[in-house]
mmCIF file of C-alpha atoms in Angstrom:
data_model
loop_
_atom_site.group_PDB
_atom_site.id
_atom_site.type_symbol
_atom_site.label_atom_id
_atom_site.label_comp_id
_atom_site.label_asym_id
_atom_site.label_seq_id
_atom_site.Cartn_x
_atom_site.Cartn_y
_atom_site.Cartn_z
ATOM 1 C CA MET A 1 -37.001 27.459 2.705
ATOM 2 C CA ALA A 2 -34.751 26.004 0.121
ATOM 3 C CA ASP A 3 -32.268 25.613 3.137
ATOM 4 C CA HIS A 4 -33.794 23.576 5.407
ATOM 5 C CA HIS A 5 -33.484 19.964 5.505
ATOM 6 C CA THR A 6 -34.501 17.193 7.368
ATOM 7 C CA LEU A 7 -33.103 14.331 8.078
ATOM 8 C CA ARG A 8 -35.214 10.792 8.674
ATOM 9 C CA LEU A 9 -33.140 7.864 10.573
ATOM 10 C CA PRO A 10 -34.021 4.919 11.393
ATOM 11 C CA ALA A 11 -33.976 4.420 14.980
ATOM 12 C CA LEU A 12 -34.653 2.168 18.123
ATOM 13 C CA GLU A 13 -35.640 4.100 21.172
ATOM 14 C CA LEU A 14 -35.059 2.264 24.545
ATOM 15 C CA ARG A 15 -37.165 3.291 27.383
ATOM 16 C CA GLN A 16 -34.688 3.536 30.741
ATOM 17 C CA GLY A 17 -36.621 4.745 33.433
ATOM 18 C CA ASP A 18 -38.034 8.425 32.815
ATOM 19 C CA ARG A 19 -35.640 8.614 29.898
ATOM 20 C CA ARG A 20 -35.977 7.764 26.254
ATOM 21 C CA ILE A 21 -32.840 6.834 24.534
ATOM 22 C CA TYR A 22 -32.470 6.662 20.389
ATOM 23 C CA CYS A 23 -30.160 4.413 18.667
ATOM 24 C CA PHE A 24 -29.207 5.393 15.128
ATOM 25 C CA ALA A 25 -26.846 5.270 12.357
ATOM 26 C CA VAL A 26 -26.016 8.784 10.717
ATOM 27 C CA ASP A 27 -23.320 9.605 7.986
ATOM 28 C CA GLY A 28 -20.844 11.244 10.326
ATOM 29 C CA LYS A 29 -19.887 14.163 7.621
ATOM 30 C CA LYS A 30 -23.618 14.565 8.201
ATOM 31 C CA ILE A 31 -23.044 15.424 11.765
ATOM 32 C CA HIS A 32 -21.909 19.027 11.697
ATOM 33 C CA HIS A 33 -24.658 20.373 9.632
ATOM 34 C CA PHE A 34 -26.854 19.426 12.736
ATOM 35 C CA ALA A 35 -25.138 19.104 15.831
ATOM 36 C CA ALA A 36 -23.047 21.612 17.511
ATOM 37 C CA VAL A 37 -19.907 21.239 19.775
ATOM 38 C CA SER A 38 -19.986 24.016 22.868
ATOM 39 C CA ARG A 39 -16.994 24.526 23.852
ATOM 40 C CA VAL A 40 -16.919 25.897 27.467
ATOM 41 C CA HIS A 41 -16.444 29.764 27.703
ATOM 42 C CA ARG A 42 -18.266 32.838 29.697
ATOM 43 C CA ASP A 43 -20.146 35.455 28.026
ATOM 44 C CA GLU A 44 -20.521 39.241 29.209
ATOM 45 C CA ASP A 45 -22.448 38.270 32.128
ATOM 46 C CA ALA A 46 -19.568 35.594 32.966
ATOM 47 C CA THR A 47 -22.770 33.022 32.787
ATOM 48 C CA LEU A 48 -21.113 29.969 31.736
ATOM 49 C CA GLN A 49 -21.807 28.497 28.517
ATOM 50 C CA GLY A 50 -21.109 25.259 26.765
ATOM 51 C CA TYR A 51 -19.379 22.427 28.627
ATOM 52 C CA GLN A 52 -17.041 20.780 25.973
ATOM 53 C CA ARG A 53 -13.056 20.667 25.951
ATOM 54 C CA PRO A 54 -11.220 21.992 23.292
ATOM 55 C CA GLU A 55 -10.636 20.533 20.526
ATOM 56 C CA VAL A 56 -7.188 18.038 20.565
ATOM 57 C CA LEU A 57 -5.757 18.926 17.220
ATOM 58 C CA SER A 58 -2.666 16.292 17.390
ATOM 59 C CA HIS A 59 -5.318 13.238 18.445
ATOM 60 C CA ILE A 60 -7.868 14.421 15.723
ATOM 61 C CA ARG A 61 -4.952 14.169 12.574
ATOM 62 C CA SER A 62 -4.059 10.560 14.224
ATOM 63 C CA ILE A 63 -8.265 9.708 14.045
ATOM 64 C CA ARG A 64 -8.290 11.399 10.375
ATOM 65 C CA ARG A 65 -5.378 9.262 9.067
ATOM 66 C CA TYR A 66 -6.661 6.174 10.432
ATOM 67 C CA LEU A 67 -10.082 6.821 9.080
ATOM 68 C CA GLU A 68 -8.173 7.140 5.618
ATOM 69 C CA SER A 69 -6.327 4.203 6.012
ATOM 70 C CA ASP A 70 -8.009 0.653 4.495
ATOM 71 C CA GLY A 71 -10.561 -1.027 6.927
ATOM 72 C CA ALA A 72 -10.914 1.809 9.252
ATOM 73 C CA MET A 73 -14.078 0.955 11.814
ATOM 74 C CA LEU A 74 -15.244 3.254 14.746
ATOM 75 C CA PRO A 75 -17.721 0.968 16.617
ATOM 76 C CA ASN A 76 -17.793 2.802 19.484
ATOM 77 C CA ALA A 77 -20.976 4.854 19.316
ATOM 78 C CA LEU A 78 -21.373 9.274 19.277
ATOM 79 C CA VAL A 79 -23.412 10.728 22.307
ATOM 80 C CA LEU A 80 -25.661 13.169 20.980
ATOM 81 C CA ALA A 81 -28.349 15.313 23.673
ATOM 82 C CA PHE A 82 -30.874 16.967 21.088
ATOM 83 C CA ASP A 83 -33.873 19.894 22.007
ATOM 84 C CA GLN A 84 -37.200 19.550 22.212
ATOM 85 C CA SER A 85 -37.496 19.920 18.324
ATOM 86 C CA VAL A 86 -36.596 16.529 17.603
ATOM 87 C CA ARG A 87 -39.436 13.876 17.209
ATOM 88 C CA PHE A 88 -39.409 10.034 17.481
ATOM 89 C CA ILE A 89 -41.793 8.868 15.219
ATOM 90 C CA PRO A 90 -42.755 4.964 16.224
ATOM 91 C CA SER A 91 -43.340 2.371 13.566
ATOM 92 C CA GLN A 92 -46.804 1.912 12.221
ATOM 93 C CA ARG A 93 -45.479 -2.017 12.739
ATOM 94 C CA GLY A 94 -45.382 -0.899 16.541
ATOM 95 C CA SER A 95 -43.516 -3.457 18.482
ATOM 96 C CA SER A 96 -44.337 -6.371 21.591
ATOM 97 C CA PRO A 97 -45.652 -4.550 24.948
ATOM 98 C CA ASP A 98 -42.622 -6.394 26.733
ATOM 99 C CA ALA A 99 -40.005 -5.663 24.216
ATOM 100 C CA PRO A 100 -37.382 -3.388 25.592
ATOM 101 C CA SER A 101 -37.288 -0.911 22.481
ATOM 102 C CA VAL A 102 -39.682 0.608 20.071
ATOM 103 C CA PRO A 103 -38.846 0.622 16.184
ATOM 104 C CA GLY A 104 -39.314 4.102 14.299
ATOM 105 C CA GLU A 105 -37.674 7.066 12.781
ATOM 106 C CA LEU A 106 -35.980 9.946 14.045
ATOM 107 C CA GLU A 107 -37.111 13.338 12.566
ATOM 108 C CA ILE A 108 -33.879 15.855 12.773
ATOM 109 C CA ARG A 109 -34.998 19.643 11.067
ATOM 110 C CA TYR A 110 -31.572 21.958 10.233
ATOM 111 C CA SER A 111 -30.209 24.782 8.128
ATOM 112 C CA LYS A 112 -26.533 24.496 7.120
ATOM 113 C CA THR A 113 -27.033 28.380 7.557
ATOM 114 C CA MET A 114 -27.773 27.752 11.223
ATOM 115 C CA ASP A 115 -25.358 28.974 13.675
ATOM 116 C CA GLU A 116 -23.947 26.954 16.631
ATOM 117 C CA HIS A 117 -26.203 27.795 18.905
ATOM 118 C CA GLU A 118 -29.486 26.942 16.560
ATOM 119 C CA LYS A 119 -28.406 23.688 16.007
ATOM 120 C CA PRO A 120 -31.026 20.735 17.347
ATOM 121 C CA ALA A 121 -28.317 18.585 19.203
ATOM 122 C CA TRP A 122 -25.207 19.037 21.043
ATOM 123 C CA LEU A 123 -21.974 16.476 20.948
ATOM 124 C CA VAL A 124 -22.153 15.345 24.626
ATOM 125 C CA ASP A 125 -19.273 12.713 23.662
ATOM 126 C CA GLY A 126 -17.302 12.293 20.476
ATOM 127 C CA GLN A 127 -16.308 15.696 19.616
ATOM 128 C CA GLN A 128 -12.398 14.481 18.270
ATOM 129 C CA ARG A 129 -13.807 11.773 16.334
ATOM 130 C CA SER A 130 -16.419 13.624 14.553
ATOM 131 C CA ALA A 131 -14.095 16.443 13.708
ATOM 132 C CA ALA A 132 -11.878 13.700 12.196
ATOM 133 C CA ILE A 133 -14.367 12.576 9.997
ATOM 134 C CA ARG A 134 -15.221 15.971 9.178
ATOM 135 C CA ASP A 135 -11.817 16.662 7.866
ATOM 136 C CA ALA A 136 -11.277 13.130 6.613
ATOM 137 C CA ASP A 137 -10.556 13.045 2.781
ATOM 138 C CA LEU A 138 -13.809 10.308 2.770
ATOM 139 C CA ALA A 139 -17.273 10.936 1.089
ATOM 140 C CA GLU A 140 -19.228 9.445 3.781
ATOM 141 C CA PHE A 141 -18.538 7.663 6.956
ATOM 142 C CA PRO A 142 -21.372 6.264 8.344
ATOM 143 C CA VAL A 143 -21.253 5.847 12.572
ATOM 144 C CA ALA A 144 -23.043 4.739 15.339
ATOM 145 C CA ALA A 145 -24.927 7.102 17.601
ATOM 146 C CA VAL A 146 -26.830 7.145 20.545
ATOM 147 C CA GLY A 147 -29.350 10.262 21.799
ATOM 148 C CA PHE A 148 -31.218 11.579 24.298
ATOM 149 C CA ILE A 149 -33.783 14.473 24.194
ATOM 150 C CA ALA A 150 -32.505 16.801 26.945
ATOM 151 C CA ASP A 151 -34.478 19.460 29.122
ATOM 152 C CA SER A 152 -31.826 22.294 29.099
ATOM 153 C CA GLN A 153 -28.442 23.195 28.941
ATOM 154 C CA GLU A 154 -27.861 22.574 32.754
ATOM 155 C CA ASP A 155 -29.067 18.877 31.960
ATOM 156 C CA GLN A 156 -26.601 18.387 28.946
ATOM 157 C CA ARG A 157 -23.982 19.389 31.370
ATOM 158 C CA SER A 158 -24.963 16.886 33.874
ATOM 159 C CA GLN A 159 -24.880 14.268 31.112
ATOM 160 C CA PHE A 160 -21.627 15.386 29.908
ATOM 161 C CA ILE A 161 -20.177 14.870 33.439
ATOM 162 C CA LEU A 162 -21.832 11.436 33.836
ATOM 163 C CA VAL A 163 -20.919 10.003 30.357
ATOM 164 C CA ASN A 164 -17.423 11.095 30.568
ATOM 165 C CA SER A 165 -16.971 10.321 34.284
ATOM 166 C CA THR A 166 -15.013 7.150 33.456
ATOM 167 C CA LYS A 167 -12.404 8.958 31.198
ATOM 168 C CA PRO A 168 -9.658 11.092 32.396
ATOM 169 C CA LEU A 169 -11.731 14.129 31.958
ATOM 170 C CA PRO A 170 -9.533 17.709 32.640
ATOM 171 C CA LYS A 171 -10.120 18.510 36.396
ATOM 172 C CA GLY A 172 -10.372 21.885 35.656
ATOM 173 C CA LEU A 173 -13.274 21.873 32.915
ATOM 174 C CA ILE A 174 -15.079 19.262 35.625
ATOM 175 C CA HIS A 175 -14.855 22.207 38.490
ATOM 176 C CA GLU A 176 -15.977 24.679 36.113
ATOM 177 C CA LEU A 177 -19.047 22.886 34.747
ATOM 178 C CA LEU A 178 -20.236 21.530 38.447
ATOM 179 C CA PRO A 179 -22.454 24.697 39.702
ATOM 180 C CA ASP A 180 -24.006 24.274 36.304
ATOM 181 C CA THR A 181 -25.113 20.932 36.351
ATOM 182 C CA VAL A 182 -28.274 19.462 37.379
ATOM 183 C CA GLY A 183 -29.295 16.052 38.615
ATOM 184 C CA GLN A 184 -27.609 13.062 40.508
ATOM 185 C CA LEU A 185 -23.827 13.433 40.169
ATOM 186 C CA PRO A 186 -21.155 10.851 41.582
ATOM 187 C CA PRO A 187 -20.653 11.515 45.272
ATOM 188 C CA ALA A 188 -17.300 12.909 44.797
ATOM 189 C CA TYR A 189 -18.734 15.541 42.367
ATOM 190 C CA ALA A 190 -21.815 16.161 44.434
ATOM 191 C CA LYS A 191 -19.688 17.075 47.194
ATOM 192 C CA ARG A 192 -17.448 19.490 45.181
ATOM 193 C CA ARG A 193 -20.371 21.079 43.706
ATOM 194 C CA LEU A 194 -21.002 23.820 46.442
ATOM 195 C CA PRO A 195 -16.891 24.608 46.355
ATOM 196 C CA ALA A 196 -17.191 24.844 42.582
ATOM 197 C CA LEU A 197 -19.817 27.644 42.730
ATOM 198 C CA LEU A 198 -17.995 29.526 45.247
ATOM 199 C CA MET A 199 -14.789 29.619 43.229
ATOM 200 C CA THR A 200 -16.639 30.501 40.247
ATOM 201 C CA ARG A 201 -18.761 33.513 42.344
ATOM 202 C CA LEU A 202 -14.718 34.438 43.581
ATOM 203 C CA ASN A 203 -13.173 34.204 40.168
ATOM 204 C CA THR A 204 -16.414 36.458 38.391
ATOM 205 C CA ASP A 205 -16.406 38.960 41.450
ATOM 206 C CA GLY A 206 -15.018 42.236 40.271
ATOM 207 C CA ASP A 207 -15.078 43.667 43.979
ATOM 208 C CA GLY A 208 -12.850 40.875 45.077
ATOM 209 C CA ALA A 209 -9.418 39.665 45.328
ATOM 210 C CA PHE A 210 -9.401 36.576 43.121
ATOM 211 C CA TYR A 211 -11.043 38.432 40.230
ATOM 212 C CA GLY A 212 -9.724 36.321 37.371
ATOM 213 C CA ARG A 213 -6.881 34.956 39.004
ATOM 214 C CA VAL A 214 -8.181 31.428 39.380
ATOM 215 C CA SER A 215 -6.929 29.130 36.484
ATOM 216 C CA SER A 216 -9.402 27.563 34.648
ATOM 217 C CA PRO A 217 -10.870 26.760 31.070
ATOM 218 C CA THR A 218 -12.483 30.269 30.758
ATOM 219 C CA SER A 219 -10.053 31.868 33.112
ATOM 220 C CA PRO A 220 -6.698 30.503 31.089
ATOM 221 C CA LEU A 221 -4.741 33.856 32.223
ATOM 222 C CA GLY A 222 -5.655 33.010 35.876
ATOM 223 C CA ASN A 223 -2.316 31.933 37.677
ATOM 224 C CA ILE A 224 -3.614 30.598 41.512
ATOM 225 C CA LYS A 225 -4.408 26.858 41.094
ATOM 226 C CA ASP A 226 -8.328 26.385 41.200
ATOM 227 C CA ASN A 227 -7.496 22.928 43.400
ATOM 228 C CA SER A 228 -5.827 24.865 46.364
ATOM 229 C CA ILE A 229 -8.918 27.303 46.261
ATOM 230 C CA LEU A 230 -11.094 24.322 46.270
ATOM 231 C CA LYS A 231 -9.211 22.589 49.208
ATOM 232 C CA MET A 232 -9.398 25.764 51.003
ATOM 233 C CA LEU A 233 -13.190 26.618 50.291
ATOM 234 C CA GLU A 234 -13.981 22.728 51.425
ATOM 235 C CA HIS A 235 -12.204 22.986 54.559
ATOM 236 C CA SER A 236 -13.901 26.248 55.723
ATOM 237 C CA LEU A 237 -17.178 24.824 54.229
ATOM 238 C CA PHE A 238 -17.518 21.422 56.308
ATOM 239 C CA GLU A 239 -15.428 22.878 59.406
ATOM 240 C CA GLY A 240 -14.575 26.312 59.352
ATOM 241 C CA ALA A 241 -15.942 29.880 59.085
ATOM 242 C CA LEU A 242 -18.229 28.679 56.065
ATOM 243 C CA TYR A 243 -20.032 26.371 57.663
ATOM 244 C CA GLN A 244 -22.593 28.580 59.727
ATOM 245 C CA TYR A 245 -24.219 29.549 56.167
ATOM 246 C CA ARG A 246 -24.594 26.011 54.970
ATOM 247 C CA ASN A 247 -27.559 23.424 55.300
ATOM 248 C CA PRO A 248 -25.407 20.658 56.327
ATOM 249 C CA GLU A 249 -28.478 18.094 55.396
ATOM 250 C CA ASP A 250 -28.873 19.028 51.679
ATOM 251 C CA GLY A 251 -25.525 20.596 51.206
ATOM 252 C CA SER A 252 -27.115 24.065 49.885
ATOM 253 C CA GLY A 253 -26.246 27.275 51.448
ATOM 254 C CA ASP A 254 -26.671 31.084 51.695
ATOM 255 C CA VAL A 255 -23.924 31.284 48.651
ATOM 256 C CA ASP A 256 -24.362 35.115 48.637
ATOM 257 C CA ARG A 257 -23.197 35.816 52.381
ATOM 258 C CA MET A 258 -20.090 33.096 51.808
ATOM 259 C CA VAL A 259 -19.122 35.378 49.105
ATOM 260 C CA LEU A 260 -19.169 38.318 51.212
ATOM 261 C CA HIS A 261 -17.367 36.741 53.866
ATOM 262 C CA LEU A 262 -15.125 35.602 51.555
ATOM 263 C CA ARG A 263 -14.508 38.768 49.839
ATOM 264 C CA SER A 264 -14.354 40.351 52.921
ATOM 265 C CA PHE A 265 -11.275 38.617 54.505
ATOM 266 C CA TRP A 266 -9.298 37.931 51.437
ATOM 267 C CA ASN A 267 -9.329 41.761 50.103
ATOM 268 C CA ILE A 268 -7.517 42.421 53.559
ATOM 269 C CA VAL A 269 -5.121 39.768 52.795
ATOM 270 C CA ARG A 270 -4.392 41.578 49.471
ATOM 271 C CA GLU A 271 -4.363 44.740 50.951
ATOM 272 C CA THR A 272 -1.830 44.106 53.620
ATOM 273 C CA PHE A 273 0.071 41.958 51.607
ATOM 274 C CA SER A 274 -0.109 43.602 48.141
ATOM 275 C CA ASN A 275 2.690 43.125 46.530
ATOM 276 C CA ALA A 276 2.998 39.304 46.956
ATOM 277 C CA TRP A 277 -0.601 38.915 45.953
ATOM 278 C CA LEU A 278 0.174 40.687 42.298
ATOM 279 C CA LEU A 279 2.642 37.931 41.835
ATOM 280 C CA PRO A 280 2.329 34.695 40.317
ATOM 281 C CA PRO A 281 2.871 31.449 42.520
ATOM 282 C CA ARG A 282 6.412 30.706 41.378
ATOM 283 C CA GLN A 283 7.348 34.165 42.778
ATOM 284 C CA SER A 284 5.070 34.387 46.022
ATOM 285 C CA ARG A 285 4.234 31.737 48.301
ATOM 286 C CA LEU A 286 0.783 33.483 49.238
ATOM 287 C CA THR A 287 -0.858 32.877 46.034
ATOM 288 C CA HIS A 288 1.165 29.107 45.663
ATOM 289 C CA GLY A 289 -1.097 25.937 47.620
ATOM 290 C CA VAL A 290 0.717 26.222 50.369
ATOM 291 C CA GLY A 291 -0.181 29.860 51.322
ATOM 292 C CA ILE A 292 -4.028 29.668 49.518
ATOM 293 C CA GLN A 293 -4.658 26.775 52.196
ATOM 294 C CA ALA A 294 -2.967 28.348 55.229
ATOM 295 C CA MET A 295 -4.368 31.518 54.944
ATOM 296 C CA GLY A 296 -7.680 29.960 54.517
ATOM 297 C CA PHE A 297 -7.399 28.111 57.839
ATOM 298 C CA VAL A 298 -6.261 31.753 59.419
ATOM 299 C CA MET A 299 -9.835 33.091 58.120
ATOM 300 C CA ASP A 300 -11.569 29.846 59.522
ATOM 301 C CA ALA A 301 -9.654 30.231 63.073
ATOM 302 C CA LEU A 302 -10.061 34.468 63.086
ATOM 303 C CA THR A 303 -13.837 34.528 61.581
ATOM 304 C CA GLU A 304 -15.691 31.304 62.892
ATOM 305 C CA GLY A 305 -19.050 32.033 63.943
ATOM 306 C CA MET A 306 -18.667 35.891 62.739
ATOM 307 C CA PRO A 307 -21.215 37.068 60.812
ATOM 308 C CA ALA A 308 -20.366 37.976 57.270
ATOM 309 C CA GLU A 309 -21.329 41.925 57.327
ATOM 310 C CA LYS A 310 -18.382 42.042 60.192
ATOM 311 C CA VAL A 311 -15.811 40.420 58.526
ATOM 312 C CA ASP A 312 -14.577 43.456 56.985
ATOM 313 C CA SER A 313 -13.158 45.218 60.288
ATOM 314 C CA ASP A 314 -10.477 46.891 62.110
ATOM 315 C CA GLU A 315 -10.281 43.980 64.444
ATOM 316 C CA ILE A 316 -9.448 41.365 61.757
ATOM 317 C CA ARG A 317 -7.112 43.814 59.774
ATOM 318 C CA ALA A 318 -5.274 44.190 62.570
ATOM 319 C CA ALA A 319 -4.912 40.570 63.075
ATOM 320 C CA VAL A 320 -3.683 39.917 59.497
ATOM 321 C CA LEU A 321 -1.211 42.655 59.696
ATOM 322 C CA ASN A 322 0.259 41.089 63.245
ATOM 323 C CA LEU A 323 1.302 37.966 60.764
ATOM 324 C CA MET A 324 3.600 40.225 58.554
ATOM 325 C CA PRO A 325 6.763 39.988 60.860
ATOM 326 C CA VAL A 326 6.723 36.050 60.669
ATOM 327 C CA THR A 327 6.232 35.897 56.548
ATOM 328 C CA ALA A 328 8.334 35.273 53.763
ATOM 329 C CA TRP A 329 6.133 35.520 50.874
ATOM 330 C CA THR A 330 8.610 36.452 48.464
ATOM 331 C CA SER A 331 12.075 36.565 50.098
ATOM 332 C CA GLY A 332 13.911 35.963 53.285
ATOM 333 C CA MET A 333 13.402 32.840 55.594
ATOM 334 C CA TRP A 334 10.331 31.211 57.470
ATOM 335 C CA ARG A 335 11.502 30.622 61.331
ATOM 336 C CA PHE A 336 9.296 27.974 62.748
ATOM 337 C CA PRO A 337 8.774 27.521 66.408
ATOM 338 C CA SER A 338 10.875 23.945 66.099
ATOM 339 C CA GLY A 339 13.604 25.712 65.490
ATOM 340 C CA GLU A 340 13.333 24.624 61.390
ATOM 341 C CA GLU A 341 14.104 27.136 58.866
ATOM 342 C CA ARG A 342 13.335 27.248 55.290
ATOM 343 C CA ARG A 343 14.402 29.464 52.187
ATOM 344 C CA TRP A 344 11.333 31.641 51.195
ATOM 345 C CA ASN A 345 10.155 29.364 48.501
ATOM 346 C CA GLY A 346 11.065 26.077 50.187
ATOM 347 C CA LEU A 347 7.908 25.726 51.091
ATOM 348 C CA GLN A 348 6.071 23.214 49.302
ATOM 349 C CA ASN A 349 1.954 22.329 48.310
ATOM 350 C CA THR A 350 2.031 19.105 50.538
ATOM 351 C CA PRO A 351 -0.319 18.543 53.325
ATOM 352 C CA ASN A 352 2.991 18.686 55.741
ATOM 353 C CA ASP A 353 4.142 21.906 54.939
ATOM 354 C CA VAL A 354 0.296 23.238 54.698
ATOM 355 C CA ARG A 355 0.039 22.324 58.438
ATOM 356 C CA LEU A 356 3.777 23.673 59.265
ATOM 357 C CA LEU A 357 2.735 27.032 58.093
ATOM 358 C CA THR A 358 -0.752 27.225 59.309
ATOM 359 C CA ASP A 359 0.676 26.135 62.654
ATOM 360 C CA LEU A 360 3.233 28.998 62.566
ATOM 361 C CA LEU A 361 0.351 31.828 61.176
ATOM 362 C CA VAL A 362 -2.572 30.266 63.602
ATOM 363 C CA ARG A 363 0.100 30.412 66.450
ATOM 364 C CA THR A 364 1.067 34.156 66.112
ATOM 365 C CA ILE A 365 -2.727 35.301 65.183
ATOM 366 C CA ARG A 366 -3.456 33.649 68.900
ATOM 367 C CA GLY A 367 -0.788 35.403 70.290
#
């Protein structure tokens, strides 16, 4: 068809273990013809799609102004993940067997009428620079680029996190991407993969108390902080009620039973404190970080060792109901065993205040 195009770009192939990395130059004006910027979102089945942060318009405008000035230069390479349709054709001259690179051509086939998801490449790093080049009043602007062939979108997400691991990526974006990545990740990220998966399941569980409530890039209307949920889940997984479902050797676990356990307990919390649960954190200490974490400790104290199938019980309902006289989620005063008193909104999401509230609640359920 007349709309089909083939770019043939001189390139060097570098071998890095089992990977092949391709270094090449390309007119920045053409990148958006064949490369998609896959912004993170969820489809109708709540499946994660994409991985990029939204464009920052003010940053793009400033880069564009620079590009349109005299002497503009962008020395840093863009990073692209190619699908299997992109081919590297080694040069007939070849190279020395000991050479770290092989010269040749990258062959990229595309159509200007392709939908974003059909394009053969994805921008892993350089979204804002490429957008600025696209919008700039320039006929062309060659840029350096590095590409690799990705096995899957999960592979792309993993590489996106690794490429950006030294930059201040938004924490919420990292947390949302972690469950859908493959391969090795930095230890801090690897430890949070299972909690992040559970948080995503809770946020998309239509039968659960957290449905749509956790703030994330794909749930911007959520008003419960994702970091508060993650801290609650991490403690339970490593030291509390969810530990029984986890394999401590490889970090995997029975996620479905974990979700059932969490859903059963937090649905009881929602039913018991229905008014406080509906309110955002600034109006309720129950949905505030201090309340989420303290009630997580209550869940661990009440249900540690209890099978998930038995959490939804009159016993647990009665125990949570016993907290009502000592709680001041939305009004009144907190009165602690030490004699200290705080206004209802005087508790903050700090380690000391989490311990203070946890001690009060756990003492109460233990009589």
